[in-house]
């Protein structure tokens, strides 16, 4: 299992998450700032949409069966992050 933590504070830190193809993966998002409009994170590529209550880590499972670059963003598609599976 690959586990990556992403801090959400005026953007995504890190903004690029690298994962190994074929190994189950989870990304845990923790929003630590009220800056911006980052209280929702969603991804049409992976098919998730998750509320991010302040300082409450939220974990999503990532399908790593396909290699490539996949996006996630805030609810209004203003802030973007990327998952690279290789
Ligand atoms: Cu936004």
Coordinates of C-alpha atoms and ligand atoms in Angstrom, one line a residue:
X1 CA 0.0 0.0 0.0
X2 CA 1.2 3.4 -1.0
X3 CA 0.1 6.2 1.3
X4 CA 0.6 9.9 0.5
X5 CA -0.4 12.9 2.5
X6 CA -1.4 16.1 0.8
X7 CA -1.7 19.3 2.8
X8 CA -4.4 21.7 1.5
X9 CA -3.6 25.3 2.3
X10 CA -4.1 27.8 -0.4
X11 CA -3.2 25.0 -2.9
X12 CA -2.0 21.4 -2.7
X13 CA 1.3 20.5 -1.1
X14 CA 2.7 18.5 -2.8
X15 CA 0.9 19.4 -6.0
X16 CA 2.3 16.4 -7.8
X17 CA 1.8 12.9 -6.3
X18 CA 3.9 10.1 -7.8
X19 CA 2.5 6.6 -7.5
X20 CA 3.7 3.2 -8.6
X21 CA 1.4 1.4 -11.1
X22 CA -0.4 -1.6 -9.8
X23 CA 0.2 -1.0 -6.1
X24 CA -2.9 0.0 -4.1
X25 CA -2.7 3.6 -3.1
X26 CA -4.4 6.1 -0.7
X27 CA -4.1 9.8 -0.6
X28 CA -5.0 11.6 2.6
X29 CA -5.9 15.2 2.2
X30 CA -5.8 17.5 5.2
X31 CA -7.0 21.0 4.9
X32 CA -5.2 23.2 7.3
X33 CA -6.2 26.7 6.1
X34 CA -9.4 28.5 5.2
X35 CA -7.6 30.3 2.4
X36 CA -9.2 29.9 -1.0
X37 CA -12.1 27.6 -1.8
X38 CA -10.5 24.3 -1.1
X39 CA -13.2 22.8 1.1
X40 CA -13.9 20.2 -1.6
X41 CA -11.5 18.1 -3.5
X42 CA -12.7 16.2 -6.6
X43 CA -11.4 14.3 -9.5
X44 CA -13.3 13.3 -12.6
X45 CA -10.4 11.1 -13.6
X46 CA -10.7 9.0 -10.4
X47 CA -14.3 9.6 -9.7
X48 CA -14.2 11.0 -6.2
X49 CA -15.6 14.1 -4.6
X50 CA -14.8 14.6 -0.9
X51 CA -15.5 17.4 1.6
X52 CA -12.5 18.5 3.5
X53 CA -13.5 19.8 6.9
X54 CA -10.7 21.9 8.4
X55 CA -8.0 19.8 10.1
X56 CA -9.9 16.5 9.6
X57 CA -7.8 14.2 7.3
X58 CA -9.8 12.6 4.6
X59 CA -8.6 9.6 2.7
X60 CA -9.4 8.6 -0.8
X61 CA -8.4 5.4 -2.6
X62 CA -6.7 5.7 -5.9
X63 CA -7.0 3.2 -8.7
X64 CA -3.4 2.6 -9.9
X65 CA -4.1 0.0 -12.6
X66 CA -3.6 2.5 -15.4
X67 CA -0.4 4.5 -15.9
X68 CA -0.6 8.2 -16.8
X69 CA -1.2 11.6 -15.4
X70 CA -4.5 12.3 -13.7
X71 CA -5.9 15.4 -12.1
X72 CA -7.7 16.5 -9.0
X73 CA -8.9 20.0 -8.1
X74 CA -10.9 22.1 -5.8
X75 CA -14.7 22.3 -6.2
X76 CA -14.5 25.1 -8.6
X77 CA -11.5 23.8 -10.6
X78 CA -9.3 26.8 -9.6
X79 CA -6.6 24.9 -7.8
X80 CA -5.1 21.8 -9.4
X81 CA -3.0 18.8 -8.4
X82 CA -1.8 15.9 -10.3
X83 CA -1.3 12.2 -9.8
X84 CA 1.4 10.6 -11.9
X85 CA 1.2 6.8 -12.1
X86 CA 4.1 5.0 -13.6
Ligands
LIG1 CU1 -11.8 26.6 -5.9

